[in-house]
Amino acid sequence: MAGKVKNYFAGGNTARGFHSLYDSNLQGLERLFILKGGPGTGKSSLMKKIGYEWLEKGYDVEFLHCSSDNQSIDGVIIRALKVGVVDGTAPHVIEPKMPGAVEEYINLGEAWDAKVLAAHKNEIEKLTNQISEAFTNAYATFKEALDIHDDWEKIYINSMDFQKADQLTNKLIESFFGKMKLNKKADVRHRFLGAATPKGAVDFVPNLTEEIPKRYFIKGRPGSGKSTMLKKLAAAAEERGIDVEIYHCGFDPNSLDMCIFRELGIAIFDSTAPHEYFPSRDGDEIIDMYELLIEPGTDEIFADIIGKISDKYKNKMLEATSYLARAKELHDKLESIYVSAMDFSVVEKIQEEITKEIQMLEKADH
């Protein structure tokens, strides 16, 4: 019986620059292989192979997706064996806590022919600088989009009934957790359910909630209190010793998009664009923040302003995405230089070594 895959992002291209939530997801691992090596050295393929191999053996596997390349992953975790393999090249800098004992660096650079790369030195330097510039432009443009979004939020914040918002939150806390108090420390994981990618917004809501019997779809407008409510629910769960997966917004990491309480079989998430979903099975329920908390008629009164802000925001997001697409295009060129210098049979041997070590951990586990 094959295991289950959990897909999410642990790093994102956000309005606040590249934002990493790696540490939270690597917590509790007793063995971590950190891959070093340039683009095109086969890091993602190596991690995917390992992931699928253990999936076939019936283990649940977590794939940490790459926000800068839709086809790549940045890490794989086999939680049951407390082992992970991650890409440790920039921008995901992973600081080892116990080098050697827990973390081990694996250098895929052993597989390249340095002479071939030296011959392309100027081209590599130029592409690297251009990629860096494309990301800088993307982050700056996302920041402009966030400022526009803040103006959009103000309209609804000014029309909101905060007392009702508190009542709604307290009612949900009561219905989710009641008098429950577990005699353990909550396992809290911070992740992204989606990301701004070269192909636009991507999310894994269906995958992350597929086994959750009770799903709450939060509808509403910008600034209608969705993130604040999720933060309070997460804090209430943690206080009671209930495990929580906290999913941050891939655009603004200071905001939350979803909380999953797997022990209770509950997921609650912001179900507005760009991750807009609708109830599709028994147990699905809508919580409409606009209807419950915002002064009726707000949409109509401010229709013109909202229309203009919305257009401005969409255009900025498209512009920012075009910079990510540009970075990806340049990265592909850089990658092809490295691929031409690689001996992938060396990478295969490295993968076999890692697999052997994981097999030893599995034996020790049984």
XYZ file of C-alpha atoms in Angstrom:
366
model
C 0.000 0.000 0.000
C 1.651 3.252 -1.140
C 1.969 6.108 1.336
C 0.382 9.542 1.046
C 1.996 12.713 -0.285
C 1.649 16.079 1.395
C 2.540 18.994 -0.896
C 3.360 22.474 0.384
C 5.874 25.312 0.108
C 8.394 26.079 2.852
C 9.759 29.161 1.110
C 8.086 31.844 -0.966
C 8.599 34.864 -3.222
C 6.642 37.419 -1.219
C 6.037 41.144 -0.889
C 8.599 40.976 1.933
C 11.297 39.276 -0.165
C 12.143 35.594 -0.114
C 10.558 34.228 3.065
C 11.690 30.943 4.559
C 9.694 28.688 6.881
C 12.153 25.811 6.572
C 13.163 25.644 10.217
C 9.637 24.949 11.374
C 9.315 21.936 9.061
C 12.748 20.466 9.726
C 12.142 20.428 13.482
C 12.193 16.996 15.030
C 14.251 15.398 12.257
C 17.149 13.294 13.464
C 18.897 13.120 10.097
C 19.032 15.854 7.505
C 20.955 15.742 4.239
C 21.665 19.241 2.922
C 22.445 19.296 -0.796
C 24.934 21.843 -2.115
C 25.714 22.415 -5.767
C 24.847 24.815 -8.575
C 21.715 24.916 -10.712
C 21.158 21.867 -12.892
C 23.155 19.544 -10.639
C 20.174 17.251 -10.193
C 19.146 18.175 -6.625
C 15.391 18.173 -7.301
C 15.485 14.914 -9.307
C 17.516 13.219 -6.568
C 15.014 14.290 -3.885
C 12.009 13.248 -5.990
C 13.523 9.789 -6.590
C 14.092 9.288 -2.878
C 10.583 10.536 -2.084
C 8.872 8.228 -4.572
C 10.966 5.258 -3.505
C 9.785 5.542 0.117
C 6.263 6.371 -0.971
C 6.168 3.020 -2.790
C 7.259 1.353 0.438
C 4.165 2.730 2.155
C 5.692 5.732 3.925
C 3.982 9.126 3.977
C 6.180 11.691 2.263
C 6.224 15.502 2.322
C 7.343 17.334 -0.816
C 8.515 20.914 -0.222
C 7.895 22.620 -3.552
C 10.014 25.313 -5.159
C 8.299 28.680 -5.617
C 10.733 29.745 -8.372
C 10.347 26.651 -10.547
C 6.988 24.887 -10.897
C 8.581 21.534 -11.761
C 11.124 21.441 -8.933
C 11.096 20.569 -5.260
C 13.275 22.082 -2.542
C 13.020 19.223 -0.086
C 11.584 15.851 0.837
C 10.742 14.676 4.358
C 9.921 11.158 5.535
C 8.516 12.103 8.913
C 8.100 8.510 10.220
C 11.853 7.947 9.857
C 12.692 11.486 11.077
C 14.751 12.068 7.954
C 14.831 14.774 5.307
C 16.793 15.801 2.222
C 16.788 19.507 1.332
C 18.306 21.924 -1.132
C 20.707 24.040 0.921
C 21.734 26.490 -1.805
C 20.656 30.146 -1.772
C 18.065 31.499 -1.121
C 17.237 28.625 1.251
C 20.099 28.846 3.662
C 19.739 26.155 6.282
C 21.778 26.648 9.416
C 22.808 23.301 10.887
C 22.049 22.916 14.607
C 24.177 19.785 15.099
C 26.471 19.401 12.094
C 27.572 15.826 11.551
C 25.333 14.423 14.256
C 22.082 15.450 12.571
C 22.884 17.453 9.447
C 25.232 16.329 6.751
C 26.299 18.396 3.751
C 26.301 16.574 0.427
C 28.265 18.302 -2.331
C 26.899 17.596 -5.803
C 29.681 19.802 -7.146
C 31.827 16.656 -7.016
C 30.017 15.593 -10.172
C 30.915 18.551 -12.358
C 33.895 19.256 -14.590
C 35.282 22.541 -13.266
C 37.168 23.196 -16.534
C 33.912 23.295 -18.508
C 32.413 25.748 -16.001
C 35.566 27.905 -15.970
C 35.235 28.324 -19.737
C 31.753 29.822 -19.176
C 32.744 32.005 -16.228
C 31.655 35.343 -17.753
C 28.343 33.979 -18.948
C 27.652 32.387 -15.542
C 28.445 35.664 -13.796
C 26.220 37.676 -16.145
C 23.266 35.291 -15.817
C 23.625 35.125 -12.022
C 23.484 38.933 -11.790
C 20.492 39.122 -14.147
C 18.597 36.481 -12.114
C 19.279 38.371 -8.913
C 18.002 41.585 -10.519
C 14.819 39.869 -11.750
C 14.045 38.655 -8.215
C 14.757 42.101 -6.754
C 12.283 43.610 -9.248
C 9.706 40.921 -8.470
C 9.895 41.551 -4.704
C 9.717 45.336 -5.147
C 6.659 44.972 -7.402
C 4.943 42.573 -4.986
C 5.556 45.191 -2.285
C 3.824 47.823 -4.455
C 0.933 45.389 -4.932
C 0.743 44.900 -1.156
C 0.513 48.669 -0.597
C -2.381 48.806 -3.078
C -3.985 45.828 -1.299
C -3.712 47.721 2.019
C -5.814 50.541 0.551
C -8.374 47.947 -0.548
C -8.467 46.497 2.982
C -9.039 49.912 4.594
C -12.424 50.241 2.879
C -13.703 47.095 4.590
C -11.905 47.611 7.898
C -13.741 50.933 8.239
C -17.078 49.182 7.644
C -16.477 46.244 9.960
C -18.184 45.297 13.223
C -15.242 44.231 15.396
C -17.442 43.106 18.261
C -19.230 40.664 15.970
C -15.833 39.508 14.642
C -14.719 38.626 18.180
C -18.000 36.822 18.850
C -17.628 34.784 15.665
C -14.040 33.822 16.556
C -14.997 32.822 20.094
C -17.899 30.770 18.795
C -15.563 28.869 16.457
C -12.982 28.313 19.222
C -15.772 26.927 21.390
C -17.151 24.665 18.664
C -13.700 23.396 17.551
C -12.045 22.867 20.918
C -14.750 23.086 23.617
C -13.208 22.284 27.005
C -10.439 20.215 25.433
C -6.972 20.444 27.018
C -4.427 17.858 25.874
C -1.642 16.793 28.155
C 1.161 17.490 25.680
C 2.946 20.304 23.903
C 1.298 21.181 20.599
C 3.224 20.345 17.442
C 3.091 23.601 15.467
C 4.263 23.769 11.846
C 4.484 26.937 9.764
C 4.127 26.511 6.007
C 2.767 28.083 2.838
C -0.263 26.472 1.166
C 0.638 28.274 -2.052
C 3.147 30.555 -3.685
C 3.656 33.220 -6.301
C 5.445 31.267 -9.028
C 6.655 31.993 -12.587
C 3.297 30.568 -13.733
C 1.259 32.715 -11.339
C -0.381 31.692 -8.073
C -0.267 27.964 -7.274
C -1.780 26.278 -4.227
C -2.157 22.820 -2.701
C -5.421 23.263 -0.781
C -7.125 20.160 -2.286
C -4.131 17.941 -1.468
C -3.654 19.310 2.061
C -7.327 18.972 2.992
C -8.195 15.762 1.111
C -8.350 13.624 4.264
C -10.010 16.248 6.456
C -13.686 15.433 7.162
C -14.715 18.956 8.206
C -13.663 21.900 6.053
C -14.606 25.548 6.621
C -14.361 27.849 3.589
C -13.884 31.460 4.694
C -15.332 33.914 2.189
C -15.035 37.674 2.448
C -13.214 40.732 1.147
C -9.701 42.035 1.798
C -9.639 43.377 5.348
C -12.687 41.432 6.568
C -10.708 39.777 9.370
C -9.952 36.354 7.864
C -6.273 36.243 8.841
C -6.864 37.672 12.337
C -9.465 34.991 13.021
C -7.079 32.240 11.841
C -4.300 33.600 14.086
C -6.614 33.459 17.110
C -7.718 29.905 16.286
C -4.088 28.791 15.929
C -3.158 30.367 19.272
C -6.168 28.768 20.994
C -5.193 25.327 19.654
C -1.564 25.684 20.700
C -2.613 26.745 24.191
C -4.687 23.552 24.508
C -1.897 21.253 23.284
C -3.634 20.633 19.940
C -1.313 20.184 16.942
C -1.719 22.829 14.270
C -0.434 23.331 10.751
C -0.357 27.081 10.174
C -0.325 28.109 6.521
C 0.927 31.613 5.795
C -0.078 33.720 2.828
C 2.361 33.311 -0.064
C 1.965 36.990 -0.923
C 2.195 38.461 2.580
C 3.772 35.999 5.057
C 2.519 38.113 7.998
C -0.991 36.999 7.045
C -2.472 33.524 7.465
C -4.467 31.587 4.883
C -5.280 28.288 6.606
C -5.133 26.274 9.812
C -5.385 22.489 9.895
C -6.079 20.628 13.136
C -5.513 17.066 11.888
C -6.160 15.422 15.268
C -9.656 16.926 15.208
C -10.249 16.449 11.477
C -10.793 20.181 10.912
C -9.419 22.557 8.267
C -10.370 26.226 8.001
C -9.044 28.378 5.178
C -9.325 31.623 3.298
C -11.171 30.501 0.218
C -10.990 33.713 -1.823
C -8.863 34.349 -4.938
C -6.189 33.303 -5.771
C -7.113 30.108 -3.878
C -10.860 30.194 -4.375
C -12.680 26.939 -3.697
C -16.282 25.999 -3.056
C -17.837 23.263 -0.934
C -17.759 19.997 -2.855
C -18.465 17.304 -0.267
C -20.440 16.558 2.886
C -19.114 18.393 5.918
C -17.971 21.431 3.904
C -19.241 24.712 5.289
C -18.981 28.384 4.270
C -18.226 31.217 6.699
C -19.020 34.481 4.911
C -17.218 37.323 6.703
C -18.715 39.968 4.415
C -22.256 38.921 5.209
C -21.606 38.460 8.926
C -19.349 41.397 9.759
C -19.350 44.134 7.120
C -21.867 46.999 6.916
C -24.440 45.999 4.248
C -24.034 47.928 1.002
C -20.280 48.536 1.411
C -19.527 46.873 -1.949
C -22.081 49.075 -3.706
C -21.119 52.369 -2.022
C -17.433 51.981 -2.869
C -17.874 50.099 -6.160
C -15.941 52.648 -8.263
C -12.966 52.931 -5.922
C -12.863 49.157 -5.391
C -12.938 48.569 -9.153
C -9.962 50.900 -9.693
C -7.956 49.436 -6.793
C -8.698 45.903 -7.932
C -7.461 46.630 -11.471
C -4.300 48.329 -10.191
C -3.617 45.389 -7.887
C -4.110 42.760 -10.616
C -1.782 44.628 -12.968
C 0.956 44.858 -10.330
C 0.633 41.138 -9.584
C 0.936 40.320 -13.294
C 4.002 42.554 -13.544
C 5.629 40.900 -10.528
C 4.870 37.444 -11.957
C 6.514 38.444 -15.241
C 9.751 39.140 -13.309
C 9.568 35.661 -11.747
C 9.044 34.183 -15.215
C 12.072 36.152 -16.435
C 14.182 34.828 -13.534
C 13.113 31.294 -14.418
C 14.008 31.783 -18.090
C 17.498 33.024 -17.142
C 17.874 30.254 -14.586
C 17.125 27.665 -17.280
C 19.977 29.085 -19.361
C 22.307 28.945 -16.365
C 21.154 25.426 -15.631
C 21.984 24.241 -19.146
C 25.611 25.383 -18.686
C 25.905 23.316 -15.500
C 24.142 20.312 -17.035
C 26.735 20.276 -19.837
C 29.485 20.019 -17.186
C 27.836 17.281 -15.077
C 28.562 13.596 -14.766
C 25.180 12.362 -13.572
C 26.473 8.869 -12.798
C 28.273 10.488 -9.823
C 24.949 12.002 -8.693
C 23.328 8.566 -8.935
C 26.029 7.132 -6.663
C 25.419 9.949 -4.156
C 21.701 9.169 -4.259
C 22.393 5.478 -3.617
C 24.554 6.422 -0.612
C 21.740 8.544 0.848
C 19.231 5.749 0.188
C 21.483 3.269 2.018
C 21.668 5.557 5.035
C 17.882 5.945 5.095
C 17.504 2.139 4.868
C 19.731 1.834 7.940
C 17.485 4.288 9.783
C 14.455 2.219 8.751
C 16.046 -0.955 10.115
C 16.912 0.806 13.384
C 13.312 2.000 13.551
C 11.852 -1.519 13.400
